[in-house]
PDB file of C-alpha atoms and ligand atoms in Angstrom:
ATOM      1  CA  UNK A 339       0.000   0.000   0.000  1.00  0.00           C
ATOM      2  CA  UNK A 340       1.395   3.337  -1.028  1.00  0.00           C
ATOM      3  CA  UNK A 341       4.449   1.683  -2.559  1.00  0.00           C
ATOM      4  CA  UNK A 342       5.996   3.052  -5.733  1.00  0.00           C
ATOM      5  CA  UNK A 343       7.775   0.590  -7.966  1.00  0.00           C
ATOM      6  CA  UNK A 344       9.731   0.565 -11.196  1.00  0.00           C
ATOM      7  CA  UNK A 345       8.958  -2.321 -13.549  1.00  0.00           C
ATOM      8  CA  UNK A 346      11.310  -3.163 -16.384  1.00  0.00           C
ATOM      9  CA  UNK A 347      12.127  -5.992 -18.743  1.00  0.00           C
ATOM     10  CA  UNK A 348      15.748  -7.116 -18.706  1.00  0.00           C
ATOM     11  CA  UNK A 349      17.583  -8.231 -21.825  1.00  0.00           C
ATOM     12  CA  UNK A 350      17.016 -11.783 -20.593  1.00  0.00           C
ATOM     13  CA  UNK A 351      13.322 -11.169 -21.312  1.00  0.00           C
ATOM     14  CA  UNK A 352      12.296 -11.306 -17.653  1.00  0.00           C
ATOM     15  CA  UNK A 353      10.215  -8.653 -15.960  1.00  0.00           C
ATOM     16  CA  UNK A 354      11.699  -7.165 -12.796  1.00  0.00           C
ATOM     17  CA  UNK A 355      10.095  -5.039 -10.105  1.00  0.00           C
ATOM     18  CA  UNK A 356      12.189  -2.826  -7.807  1.00  0.00           C
ATOM     19  CA  UNK A 357      11.450   0.098  -5.510  1.00  0.00           C
ATOM     20  CA  UNK A 358      10.955   3.189  -7.609  1.00  0.00           C
ATOM     21  CA  UNK A 359      13.161   5.394  -5.453  1.00  0.00           C
ATOM     22  CA  UNK A 360      16.899   5.156  -5.826  1.00  0.00           C
ATOM     23  CA  UNK A 361      18.613   4.596  -2.440  1.00  0.00           C
ATOM     24  CA  UNK A 362      21.304   7.135  -3.417  1.00  0.00           C
ATOM     25  CA  UNK A 363      19.357  10.385  -3.442  1.00  0.00           C
ATOM     26  CA  UNK A 364      15.828   9.250  -4.153  1.00  0.00           C
ATOM     27  CA  UNK A 365      15.340   9.781  -7.887  1.00  0.00           C
ATOM     28  CA  UNK A 366      12.525   7.797  -9.479  1.00  0.00           C
ATOM     29  CA  UNK A 367      13.995   4.915 -11.486  1.00  0.00           C
ATOM     30  CA  UNK A 368      10.748   4.592 -13.436  1.00  0.00           C
ATOM     31  CA  UNK A 369      11.058   8.111 -14.853  1.00  0.00           C
ATOM     32  CA  UNK A 370      13.981   8.261 -17.230  1.00  0.00           C
ATOM     33  CA  UNK A 371      15.708   5.135 -15.947  1.00  0.00           C
ATOM     34  CA  UNK A 372      17.321   2.977 -18.643  1.00  0.00           C
ATOM     35  CA  UNK A 373      17.749  -0.766 -18.930  1.00  0.00           C
ATOM     36  CA  UNK A 374      21.273  -2.148 -19.256  1.00  0.00           C
ATOM     37  CA  UNK A 375      21.379  -5.925 -19.496  1.00  0.00           C
ATOM     38  CA  UNK A 376      19.320  -7.088 -16.544  1.00  0.00           C
ATOM     39  CA  UNK A 377      19.961  -3.891 -14.603  1.00  0.00           C
ATOM     40  CA  UNK A 378      18.224  -0.555 -14.365  1.00  0.00           C
ATOM     41  CA  UNK A 379      20.229   2.639 -14.421  1.00  0.00           C
ATOM     42  CA  UNK A 380      19.119   5.604 -12.363  1.00  0.00           C
ATOM     43  CA  UNK A 381      18.509   8.766 -14.407  1.00  0.00           C
ATOM     44  CA  UNK A 382      20.131  11.033 -11.769  1.00  0.00           C
ATOM     45  CA  UNK A 383      23.739   9.846 -11.264  1.00  0.00           C
ATOM     46  CA  UNK A 384      23.774   6.628 -13.269  1.00  0.00           C
ATOM     47  CA  UNK A 385      23.939   4.019 -10.525  1.00  0.00           C
ATOM     48  CA  UNK A 386      22.948   0.589 -11.852  1.00  0.00           C
ATOM     49  CA  UNK A 387      20.887  -1.986  -9.960  1.00  0.00           C
ATOM     50  CA  UNK A 388      20.304  -5.631 -10.763  1.00  0.00           C
ATOM     51  CA  UNK A 389      16.672  -6.543 -11.388  1.00  0.00           C
ATOM     52  CA  UNK A 390      16.612  -9.892  -9.599  1.00  0.00           C
ATOM     53  CA  UNK A 391      18.114  -8.884  -6.243  1.00  0.00           C
ATOM     54  CA  UNK A 392      18.383  -5.086  -6.421  1.00  0.00           C
ATOM     55  CA  UNK A 393      22.146  -5.115  -5.806  1.00  0.00           C
ATOM     56  CA  UNK A 394      24.020  -2.052  -7.065  1.00  0.00           C
ATOM     57  CA  UNK A 395      26.659  -3.187  -9.538  1.00  0.00           C
ATOM     58  CA  UNK A 396      27.969   0.107 -10.855  1.00  0.00           C
ATOM     59  CA  UNK A 397      28.515   3.651  -9.649  1.00  0.00           C
ATOM     60  CA  UNK A 398      30.039   5.369 -12.672  1.00  0.00           C
ATOM     61  CA  UNK A 399      32.126   7.905 -10.736  1.00  0.00           C
ATOM     62  CA  UNK A 400      33.084   5.837  -7.672  1.00  0.00           C
ATOM     63  CA  UNK A 401      36.110   3.665  -7.180  1.00  0.00           C
ATOM     64  CA  UNK A 402      34.214   1.035  -5.262  1.00  0.00           C
ATOM     65  CA  UNK A 403      30.548   0.011  -4.952  1.00  0.00           C
ATOM     66  CA  UNK A 404      29.731  -0.480  -1.251  1.00  0.00           C
ATOM     67  CA  UNK A 405      28.436  -3.996  -0.501  1.00  0.00           C
ATOM     68  CA  UNK A 406      25.343  -2.696   1.172  1.00  0.00           C
ATOM     69  CA  UNK A 407      24.251  -0.558  -1.805  1.00  0.00           C
ATOM     70  CA  UNK A 408      21.009  -1.973  -3.118  1.00  0.00           C
ATOM     71  CA  UNK A 409      17.464  -1.081  -3.929  1.00  0.00           C
ATOM     72  CA  UNK A 410      14.604  -3.224  -2.648  1.00  0.00           C
ATOM     73  CA  UNK A 411      13.495  -5.801  -5.201  1.00  0.00           C
ATOM     74  CA  UNK A 412       9.962  -7.173  -5.107  1.00  0.00           C
ATOM     75  CA  UNK A 413       9.046 -10.823  -5.700  1.00  0.00           C
ATOM     76  CA  UNK A 414       7.085 -10.851  -8.936  1.00  0.00           C
ATOM     77  CA  UNK A 415       5.956 -13.156 -11.701  1.00  0.00           C
ATOM     78  CA  UNK A 416       4.650 -12.812 -15.205  1.00  0.00           C
ATOM     79  CA  UNK A 417       1.677 -15.017 -15.919  1.00  0.00           C
ATOM     80  CA  UNK A 418      -1.372 -14.700 -18.194  1.00  0.00           C
ATOM     81  CA  UNK A 419       0.243 -11.616 -19.787  1.00  0.00           C
ATOM     82  CA  UNK A 420       0.199  -9.799 -16.472  1.00  0.00           C
ATOM     83  CA  UNK A 421       3.011  -8.868 -14.126  1.00  0.00           C
ATOM     84  CA  UNK A 422       2.064  -9.595 -10.536  1.00  0.00           C
ATOM     85  CA  UNK A 423       3.884  -8.439  -7.419  1.00  0.00           C
ATOM     86  CA  UNK A 424       3.801 -10.261  -4.096  1.00  0.00           C
ATOM     87  CA  UNK A 425       3.244  -8.154  -0.986  1.00  0.00           C
ATOM     88  CA  UNK A 426       3.453  -9.451   2.575  1.00  0.00           C
ATOM     89  CA  UNK A 427       3.400  -6.982   5.434  1.00  0.00           C
ATOM     90  CA  UNK A 428       5.955  -9.058   7.383  1.00  0.00           C
ATOM     91  CA  UNK A 429       8.206  -9.378   4.355  1.00  0.00           C
ATOM     92  CA  UNK A 430       7.582 -13.114   3.938  1.00  0.00           C
ATOM     93  CA  UNK A 431       8.085 -14.611   0.486  1.00  0.00           C
ATOM     94  CA  UNK A 432       5.404 -15.917  -1.868  1.00  0.00           C
ATOM     95  CA  UNK A 433       3.257 -18.695  -0.386  1.00  0.00           C
ATOM     96  CA  UNK A 434       1.460 -19.726  -3.560  1.00  0.00           C
ATOM     97  CA  UNK A 435       1.670 -19.232  -7.284  1.00  0.00           C
ATOM     98  CA  UNK A 436      -0.944 -17.805  -9.597  1.00  0.00           C
ATOM     99  CA  UNK A 437      -2.119 -20.503 -12.006  1.00  0.00           C
ATOM    100  CA  UNK A 438      -1.452 -20.110 -15.671  1.00  0.00           C
ATOM    101  CA  UNK A 439      -4.401 -20.100 -18.064  1.00  0.00           C
ATOM    102  CA  UNK A 440      -2.807 -22.092 -20.932  1.00  0.00           C
ATOM    103  CA  UNK A 441      -5.204 -20.702 -23.567  1.00  0.00           C
ATOM    104  CA  UNK A 442      -3.801 -17.223 -22.871  1.00  0.00           C
ATOM    105  CA  UNK A 443      -0.170 -18.322 -23.068  1.00  0.00           C
ATOM    106  CA  UNK A 444      -0.674 -20.155 -26.368  1.00  0.00           C
ATOM    107  CA  UNK A 445      -2.745 -17.312 -27.871  1.00  0.00           C
ATOM    108  CA  UNK A 446      -5.859 -19.384 -28.329  1.00  0.00           C
ATOM    109  CA  UNK A 447      -7.538 -16.697 -26.225  1.00  0.00           C
ATOM    110  CA  UNK A 448      -6.557 -13.108 -26.984  1.00  0.00           C
ATOM    111  CA  UNK A 449      -6.768  -9.759 -25.224  1.00  0.00           C
ATOM    112  CA  UNK A 450     -10.098  -8.005 -25.879  1.00  0.00           C
ATOM    113  CA  UNK A 451     -10.163  -5.109 -23.462  1.00  0.00           C
ATOM    114  CA  UNK A 452      -9.780  -3.832 -19.924  1.00  0.00           C
ATOM    115  CA  UNK A 453     -11.592  -1.651 -17.407  1.00  0.00           C
ATOM    116  CA  UNK A 454     -10.190   0.168 -14.393  1.00  0.00           C
ATOM    117  CA  UNK A 455     -12.025   1.538 -11.369  1.00  0.00           C
ATOM    118  CA  UNK A 456     -10.777   3.305  -8.268  1.00  0.00           C
ATOM    119  CA  UNK A 457     -13.024   2.437  -5.349  1.00  0.00           C
ATOM    120  CA  UNK A 458     -13.279   4.030  -1.934  1.00  0.00           C
ATOM    121  CA  UNK A 459     -13.845   0.980   0.236  1.00  0.00           C
ATOM    122  CA  UNK A 460     -12.287  -1.514   2.603  1.00  0.00           C
ATOM    123  CA  UNK A 461     -10.391  -4.123   0.572  1.00  0.00           C
ATOM    124  CA  UNK A 462     -12.501  -6.935   1.965  1.00  0.00           C
ATOM    125  CA  UNK A 463     -15.771  -5.544   0.606  1.00  0.00           C
ATOM    126  CA  UNK A 464     -14.897  -6.375  -2.973  1.00  0.00           C
ATOM    127  CA  UNK A 465     -14.250 -10.124  -2.683  1.00  0.00           C
ATOM    128  CA  UNK A 466     -17.018 -10.459  -0.107  1.00  0.00           C
ATOM    129  CA  UNK A 467     -19.475  -9.682  -2.893  1.00  0.00           C
ATOM    130  CA  UNK A 468     -19.012 -13.256  -4.147  1.00  0.00           C
ATOM    131  CA  UNK A 469     -20.420 -14.688  -0.944  1.00  0.00           C
ATOM    132  CA  UNK A 470     -23.181 -12.127  -0.635  1.00  0.00           C
ATOM    133  CA  UNK A 471     -25.829 -14.153  -2.368  1.00  0.00           C
ATOM    134  CA  UNK A 472     -28.802 -12.013  -1.425  1.00  0.00           C
ATOM    135  CA  UNK A 473     -27.496  -8.871  -3.099  1.00  0.00           C
ATOM    136  CA  UNK A 474     -27.536 -10.545  -6.510  1.00  0.00           C
ATOM    137  CA  UNK A 475     -31.258 -10.780  -6.774  1.00  0.00           C
ATOM    138  CA  UNK A 476     -31.712  -7.304  -5.394  1.00  0.00           C
ATOM    139  CA  UNK A 477     -28.914  -5.219  -6.875  1.00  0.00           C
ATOM    140  CA  UNK A 478     -28.147  -7.152 -10.050  1.00  0.00           C
ATOM    141  CA  UNK A 479     -31.569  -8.311 -11.274  1.00  0.00           C
ATOM    142  CA  UNK A 480     -32.540  -5.143 -13.144  1.00  0.00           C
ATOM    143  CA  UNK A 481     -31.144  -5.465 -16.667  1.00  0.00           C
ATOM    144  CA  UNK A 482     -27.971  -3.767 -17.745  1.00  0.00           C
ATOM    145  CA  UNK A 483     -30.176  -1.505 -19.867  1.00  0.00           C
ATOM    146  CA  UNK A 484     -31.124   0.371 -16.731  1.00  0.00           C
ATOM    147  CA  UNK A 485     -27.493   1.259 -16.108  1.00  0.00           C
ATOM    148  CA  UNK A 486     -25.375   1.566 -12.986  1.00  0.00           C
ATOM    149  CA  UNK A 487     -26.870   4.570 -11.233  1.00  0.00           C
ATOM    150  CA  UNK A 488     -28.772   3.037  -8.332  1.00  0.00           C
ATOM    151  CA  UNK A 489     -31.245   5.902  -8.248  1.00  0.00           C
ATOM    152  CA  UNK A 490     -32.659   4.681 -11.578  1.00  0.00           C
ATOM    153  CA  UNK A 491     -31.848   0.972 -11.885  1.00  0.00           C
ATOM    154  CA  UNK A 492     -35.268  -0.078 -10.674  1.00  0.00           C
ATOM    155  CA  UNK A 493     -37.076   2.118 -13.186  1.00  0.00           C
ATOM    156  CA  UNK A 494     -40.155   0.465 -14.684  1.00  0.00           C
ATOM    157  CA  UNK A 495     -39.122   1.213 -18.278  1.00  0.00           C
ATOM    158  CA  UNK A 496     -36.601  -1.580 -18.419  1.00  0.00           C
ATOM    159  CA  UNK A 497     -38.510  -4.096 -16.347  1.00  0.00           C
ATOM    160  CA  UNK A 498     -39.163  -6.330 -19.362  1.00  0.00           C
ATOM    161  CA  UNK A 499     -35.550  -7.524 -19.302  1.00  0.00           C
ATOM    162  CA  UNK A 500     -34.239  -9.141 -16.131  1.00  0.00           C
ATOM    163  CA  UNK A 501     -31.264 -11.145 -15.016  1.00  0.00           C
ATOM    164  CA  UNK A 502     -31.737 -14.283 -12.924  1.00  0.00           C
ATOM    165  CA  UNK A 503     -28.849 -15.461 -10.786  1.00  0.00           C
ATOM    166  CA  UNK A 504     -28.144 -18.719  -8.983  1.00  0.00           C
ATOM    167  CA  UNK A 505     -25.016 -18.654  -6.925  1.00  0.00           C
ATOM    168  CA  UNK A 506     -22.980 -20.793  -4.631  1.00  0.00           C
ATOM    169  CA  UNK A 507     -19.717 -19.870  -2.873  1.00  0.00           C
ATOM    170  CA  UNK A 508     -17.227 -22.121  -1.144  1.00  0.00           C
ATOM    171  CA  UNK A 509     -13.599 -22.152  -0.062  1.00  0.00           C
ATOM    172  CA  UNK A 510     -11.247 -24.756  -1.487  1.00  0.00           C
ATOM    173  CA  UNK A 511      -9.456 -27.209   0.766  1.00  0.00           C
ATOM    174  CA  UNK A 512      -5.750 -27.903   1.302  1.00  0.00           C
ATOM    175  CA  UNK A 513      -3.380 -27.300  -0.447  1.00  0.00           C
ATOM    176  CA  UNK A 514      -5.508 -24.588  -2.033  1.00  0.00           C
ATOM    177  CA  UNK A 515      -7.018 -22.988   1.014  1.00  0.00           C
ATOM    178  CA  UNK A 516      -5.961 -19.598  -0.359  1.00  0.00           C
ATOM    179  CA  UNK A 517      -8.526 -20.194  -3.148  1.00  0.00           C
ATOM    180  CA  UNK A 518     -12.293 -20.104  -3.219  1.00  0.00           C
ATOM    181  CA  UNK A 519     -14.923 -20.629  -5.855  1.00  0.00           C
ATOM    182  CA  UNK A 520     -18.178 -19.035  -6.786  1.00  0.00           C
ATOM    183  CA  UNK A 521     -20.483 -20.817  -9.193  1.00  0.00           C
ATOM    184  CA  UNK A 522     -22.854 -18.560 -11.049  1.00  0.00           C
ATOM    185  CA  UNK A 523     -25.735 -19.528 -13.274  1.00  0.00           C
ATOM    186  CA  UNK A 524     -27.110 -16.590 -15.141  1.00  0.00           C
ATOM    187  CA  UNK A 525     -30.324 -16.515 -17.173  1.00  0.00           C
ATOM    188  CA  UNK A 526     -31.953 -13.708 -19.080  1.00  0.00           C
ATOM    189  CA  UNK A 527     -35.704 -13.131 -19.061  1.00  0.00           C
ATOM    190  CA  UNK A 528     -37.358 -10.929 -21.664  1.00  0.00           C
ATOM    191  CA  UNK A 529     -41.059 -10.213 -21.069  1.00  0.00           C
ATOM    192  CA  UNK A 530     -41.000 -13.050 -18.573  1.00  0.00           C
ATOM    193  CA  UNK A 531     -39.636 -15.514 -21.147  1.00  0.00           C
ATOM    194  CA  UNK A 532     -36.383 -17.257 -20.516  1.00  0.00           C
ATOM    195  CA  UNK A 533     -33.806 -17.100 -23.385  1.00  0.00           C
ATOM    196  CA  UNK A 534     -31.823 -20.295 -23.005  1.00  0.00           C
ATOM    197  CA  UNK A 535     -29.339 -19.285 -25.718  1.00  0.00           C
ATOM    198  CA  UNK A 536     -28.080 -16.563 -23.435  1.00  0.00           C
ATOM    199  CA  UNK A 537     -27.721 -18.750 -20.358  1.00  0.00           C
ATOM    200  CA  UNK A 538     -24.241 -18.318 -18.991  1.00  0.00           C
ATOM    201  CA  UNK A 539     -22.490 -20.407 -16.378  1.00  0.00           C
ATOM    202  CA  UNK A 540     -19.477 -18.799 -14.829  1.00  0.00           C
ATOM    203  CA  UNK A 541     -16.969 -20.239 -12.428  1.00  0.00           C
ATOM    204  CA  UNK A 542     -15.260 -17.436 -10.532  1.00  0.00           C
ATOM    205  CA  UNK A 543     -12.118 -18.776  -8.916  1.00  0.00           C
ATOM    206  CA  UNK A 544     -10.447 -16.483  -6.421  1.00  0.00           C
ATOM    207  CA  UNK A 545      -6.727 -16.987  -5.835  1.00  0.00           C
ATOM    208  CA  UNK A 546      -5.478 -15.125  -2.777  1.00  0.00           C
ATOM    209  CA  UNK A 547      -7.015 -11.838  -1.643  1.00  0.00           C
ATOM    210  CA  UNK A 548      -6.656  -9.921  -4.883  1.00  0.00           C
ATOM    211  CA  UNK A 549      -7.188 -12.033  -8.009  1.00  0.00           C
ATOM    212  CA  UNK A 550     -10.278 -13.667  -9.475  1.00  0.00           C
ATOM    213  CA  UNK A 551     -10.584 -15.632 -12.713  1.00  0.00           C
ATOM    214  CA  UNK A 552     -14.091 -15.503 -14.157  1.00  0.00           C
ATOM    215  CA  UNK A 553     -14.249 -18.372 -16.612  1.00  0.00           C
ATOM    216  CA  UNK A 554     -16.895 -18.322 -19.313  1.00  0.00           C
ATOM    217  CA  UNK A 555     -17.868 -21.437 -21.138  1.00  0.00           C
ATOM    218  CA  UNK A 556     -20.901 -20.923 -23.269  1.00  0.00           C
ATOM    219  CA  UNK A 557     -22.043 -23.132 -26.125  1.00  0.00           C
ATOM    220  CA  UNK A 558     -23.201 -20.208 -28.220  1.00  0.00           C
ATOM    221  CA  UNK A 559     -20.877 -17.355 -27.189  1.00  0.00           C
ATOM    222  CA  UNK A 560     -17.633 -19.284 -26.762  1.00  0.00           C
ATOM    223  CA  UNK A 561     -14.974 -19.458 -24.073  1.00  0.00           C
ATOM    224  CA  UNK A 562     -12.811 -16.925 -22.308  1.00  0.00           C
ATOM    225  CA  UNK A 563     -11.816 -15.394 -19.014  1.00  0.00           C
ATOM    226  CA  UNK A 564     -12.144 -12.096 -17.233  1.00  0.00           C
ATOM    227  CA  UNK A 565      -9.294 -11.518 -14.802  1.00  0.00           C
ATOM    228  CA  UNK A 566     -10.302  -9.317 -11.922  1.00  0.00           C
ATOM    229  CA  UNK A 567      -7.486  -7.779  -9.862  1.00  0.00           C
ATOM    230  CA  UNK A 568      -7.715  -5.658  -6.738  1.00  0.00           C
ATOM    231  CA  UNK A 569      -4.679  -3.538  -5.904  1.00  0.00           C
ATOM    232  CA  UNK A 570      -4.713  -1.576  -2.635  1.00  0.00           C
ATOM    233  CA  UNK A 571      -3.578   1.976  -3.346  1.00  0.00           C
ATOM    234  CA  UNK A 572      -3.983   3.637   0.030  1.00  0.00           C
ATOM    235  CA  UNK A 573      -6.146   2.989   3.098  1.00  0.00           C
ATOM    236  CA  UNK A 574      -9.715   2.613   1.841  1.00  0.00           C
ATOM    237  CA  UNK A 575      -8.749   3.126  -1.802  1.00  0.00           C
ATOM    238  CA  UNK A 576      -8.580   0.137  -4.149  1.00  0.00           C
ATOM    239  CA  UNK A 577      -7.813  -0.035  -7.846  1.00  0.00           C
ATOM    240  CA  UNK A 578      -9.813  -2.777  -9.560  1.00  0.00           C
ATOM    241  CA  UNK A 579      -9.112  -3.912 -13.106  1.00  0.00           C
ATOM    242  CA  UNK A 580     -11.009  -6.342 -15.313  1.00  0.00           C
ATOM    243  CA  UNK A 581      -9.113  -7.741 -18.291  1.00  0.00           C
ATOM    244  CA  UNK A 582     -10.807 -10.000 -20.794  1.00  0.00           C
ATOM    245  CA  UNK A 583      -9.158 -12.682 -22.899  1.00  0.00           C
ATOM    246  CA  UNK A 584     -11.414 -14.494 -25.319  1.00  0.00           C
ATOM    247  CA  UNK A 585     -11.344 -17.153 -28.034  1.00  0.00           C
ATOM    248  CA  UNK A 586      -9.598 -15.490 -30.979  1.00  0.00           C
ATOM    249  CA  UNK A 587     -12.076 -16.888 -33.506  1.00  0.00           C
ATOM    250  CA  UNK A 588     -15.104 -15.275 -31.841  1.00  0.00           C
ATOM    251  CA  UNK A 589     -15.900 -11.767 -33.147  1.00  0.00           C
ATOM    252  CA  UNK A 590     -14.446  -9.165 -30.714  1.00  0.00           C
ATOM    253  CA  UNK A 591     -17.881  -7.622 -30.267  1.00  0.00           C
ATOM    254  CA  UNK A 592     -18.881 -10.656 -28.160  1.00  0.00           C
ATOM    255  CA  UNK A 593     -16.166 -10.306 -25.467  1.00  0.00           C
ATOM    256  CA  UNK A 594     -16.521  -6.518 -25.555  1.00  0.00           C
ATOM    257  CA  UNK A 595     -20.233  -6.915 -24.887  1.00  0.00           C
ATOM    258  CA  UNK A 596     -19.576  -9.379 -22.047  1.00  0.00           C
ATOM    259  CA  UNK A 597     -17.075  -6.967 -20.480  1.00  0.00           C
ATOM    260  CA  UNK A 598     -19.574  -4.116 -20.836  1.00  0.00           C
ATOM    261  CA  UNK A 599     -22.348  -6.094 -19.116  1.00  0.00           C
ATOM    262  CA  UNK A 600     -19.965  -7.135 -16.341  1.00  0.00           C
ATOM    263  CA  UNK A 601     -18.835  -3.533 -15.999  1.00  0.00           C
ATOM    264  CA  UNK A 602     -22.358  -2.121 -15.648  1.00  0.00           C
ATOM    265  CA  UNK A 603     -23.217  -4.725 -13.023  1.00  0.00           C
ATOM    266  CA  UNK A 604     -19.909  -4.089 -11.242  1.00  0.00           C
ATOM    267  CA  UNK A 605     -20.519  -0.335 -11.170  1.00  0.00           C
ATOM    268  CA  UNK A 606     -23.699  -0.939  -9.186  1.00  0.00           C
ATOM    269  CA  UNK A 607     -21.552  -2.565  -6.521  1.00  0.00           C
ATOM    270  CA  UNK A 608     -19.109   0.326  -6.842  1.00  0.00           C
ATOM    271  CA  UNK A 609     -21.838   2.838  -6.024  1.00  0.00           C
ATOM    272  CA  UNK A 610     -22.645   0.805  -2.901  1.00  0.00           C
ATOM    273  CA  UNK A 611     -18.978   0.427  -1.896  1.00  0.00           C
ATOM    274  CA  UNK A 612     -18.099   4.075  -2.471  1.00  0.00           C
ATOM    275  CA  UNK A 613     -20.765   5.123  -0.024  1.00  0.00           C
ATOM    276  CA  UNK A 614     -20.962   2.356   2.553  1.00  0.00           C
ATOM    277  CA  UNK A 615     -18.907   1.718   5.658  1.00  0.00           C
ATOM    278  CA  UNK A 616     -17.249  -1.518   6.656  1.00  0.00           C
ATOM    279  CA  UNK A 617     -19.242  -3.237   9.369  1.00  0.00           C
ATOM    280  CA  UNK A 618     -17.109  -5.646  11.339  1.00  0.00           C
ATOM    281  CA  UNK A 619     -20.051  -7.155  13.212  1.00  0.00           C
ATOM    282  CA  UNK A 620     -22.812  -7.216  10.620  1.00  0.00           C
ATOM    283  CA  UNK A 621     -26.400  -8.050  11.453  1.00  0.00           C
ATOM    284  CA  UNK A 622     -26.877 -11.229   9.451  1.00  0.00           C
ATOM    285  CA  UNK A 623     -29.710 -13.717   8.991  1.00  0.00           C
ATOM    286  CA  UNK A 624     -29.398 -17.451   8.362  1.00  0.00           C
ATOM    287  CA  UNK A 625     -29.555 -16.986   4.576  1.00  0.00           C
ATOM    288  CA  UNK A 626     -26.454 -14.762   4.760  1.00  0.00           C
ATOM    289  CA  UNK A 627     -24.283 -17.535   6.211  1.00  0.00           C
ATOM    290  CA  UNK A 628     -21.863 -17.558   3.266  1.00  0.00           C
ATOM    291  CA  UNK A 629     -20.780 -14.034   4.219  1.00  0.00           C
ATOM    292  CA  UNK A 630     -19.619 -15.246   7.619  1.00  0.00           C
ATOM    293  CA  UNK A 631     -17.819 -18.171   5.966  1.00  0.00           C
ATOM    294  CA  UNK A 632     -16.167 -15.771   3.550  1.00  0.00           C
ATOM    295  CA  UNK A 633     -14.930 -13.582   6.416  1.00  0.00           C
ATOM    296  CA  UNK A 634     -13.417 -16.603   8.116  1.00  0.00           C
ATOM    297  CA  UNK A 635     -11.746 -17.580   4.837  1.00  0.00           C
ATOM    298  CA  UNK A 636     -10.452 -14.071   4.127  1.00  0.00           C
ATOM    299  CA  UNK A 637      -8.996 -13.681   7.617  1.00  0.00           C
ATOM    300  CA  UNK A 638      -6.068 -15.923   6.555  1.00  0.00           C
ATOM    301  CA  UNK A 639      -4.736 -12.977   4.542  1.00  0.00           C
ATOM    302  CA  UNK A 640      -4.201 -10.811   7.599  1.00  0.00           C
ATOM    303  CA  UNK A 641      -1.371 -11.210  10.025  1.00  0.00           C
ATOM    304  CA  UNK A 642      -0.471  -9.706  13.377  1.00  0.00           C
ATOM    305  CA  UNK A 643       1.174  -6.723  11.700  1.00  0.00           C
ATOM    306  CA  UNK A 644      -1.370  -6.052   8.976  1.00  0.00           C
ATOM    307  CA  UNK A 645      -1.936  -2.324   8.808  1.00  0.00           C
ATOM    308  CA  UNK A 646      -4.998  -1.470  10.812  1.00  0.00           C
ATOM    309  CA  UNK A 647      -7.088   1.542  10.247  1.00  0.00           C
ATOM    310  CA  UNK A 648      -7.113   3.792  13.278  1.00  0.00           C
ATOM    311  CA  UNK A 649      -9.794   6.303  13.622  1.00  0.00           C
ATOM    312  CA  UNK A 650     -11.396   8.061  16.506  1.00  0.00           C
ATOM    313  CA  UNK A 651     -15.082   8.298  16.462  1.00  0.00           C
ATOM    314  CA  UNK A 652     -15.892   9.829  19.813  1.00  0.00           C
ATOM    315  CA  UNK A 653     -13.352  12.616  19.846  1.00  0.00           C
ATOM    316  CA  UNK A 654     -13.120  15.643  17.682  1.00  0.00           C
ATOM    317  CA  UNK A 655      -9.333  15.717  17.290  1.00  0.00           C
ATOM    318  CA  UNK A 656      -8.323  13.990  14.089  1.00  0.00           C
TER     319      UNK A 656
HETATM  320  S1  FES B 384      19.718   9.328  -7.088  1.00  0.00           S
HETATM  321 FE1  FES B 384      19.942   7.545  -8.222  1.00  0.00          FE
HETATM  322  S2  FES B 384      22.011   7.589  -8.766  1.00  0.00           S
HETATM  323 FE2  FES B 384      21.812   9.298  -7.546  1.00  0.00          FE
HETATM  324 FE1  FE2 B 385     -22.228  -7.532  -6.891  1.00  0.00          FE
END
């Protein structure tokens, strides 16, 4: 959270992630820095740092490079055409890997677009949506035609088109307890009639706190995946991206339409998140039990030293 990094590709083809700020005098390596071999050279005085371990290997005007000269390097990986960085507040190394989607690597599925949203909410709110079964039939039933502005989504004009959702959420077991799955069955009703051709089943597999793969497999519309990533930017500010990869032989309008529908539905949640508060002891009923299960599952991603939000509610000094 609040970290600035420089990402570069070495001549060995590998992507490296290091702290953006040079340990010498603090210049930003990502602004004007140049790649030499597998090193990055600072734009200010030309110090060079190795991508894999951050060690300084050259100071152009100094006789000797001190042993302790290095920039922090971040554990990262490149998978599914994305560069991912591992963050652990206690500095522990990666505890799982992000699975590869082979169809993306072998170009059977190709990039068809991306959305980006900045959301003012507690990080946990976003994944918790998957286990919040009751909100689907309330918030997401009105058709995408009625848009994302919650003041108008229930307008009667668009009532003839409705989404039906059937959902189930559950955590995976060892050795994948950092994963969970949501099964979604979506149906479209137009004037009360069900259109089976547009039935979509989606498996949303969450890997760790910040990544979800939404896998589409539809007889009529083809196969593909939306990758959903949550990156914490600052306390109560998250950046969420959705990137779609889809069967290359399906006209691009299909995945673009799917991403658009997903985006409109997502923006309804965004309007809730942007304006809600995080309730640590929610008032739940029996039918909400998956939410409690989700909270238990998500708690594995916090540790003793996880940053906690401090705020004073009964005093006036901030
Ligand atoms: S600030 Fe980077 S080399 Fe001096
Ligand atoms: Fe939602």
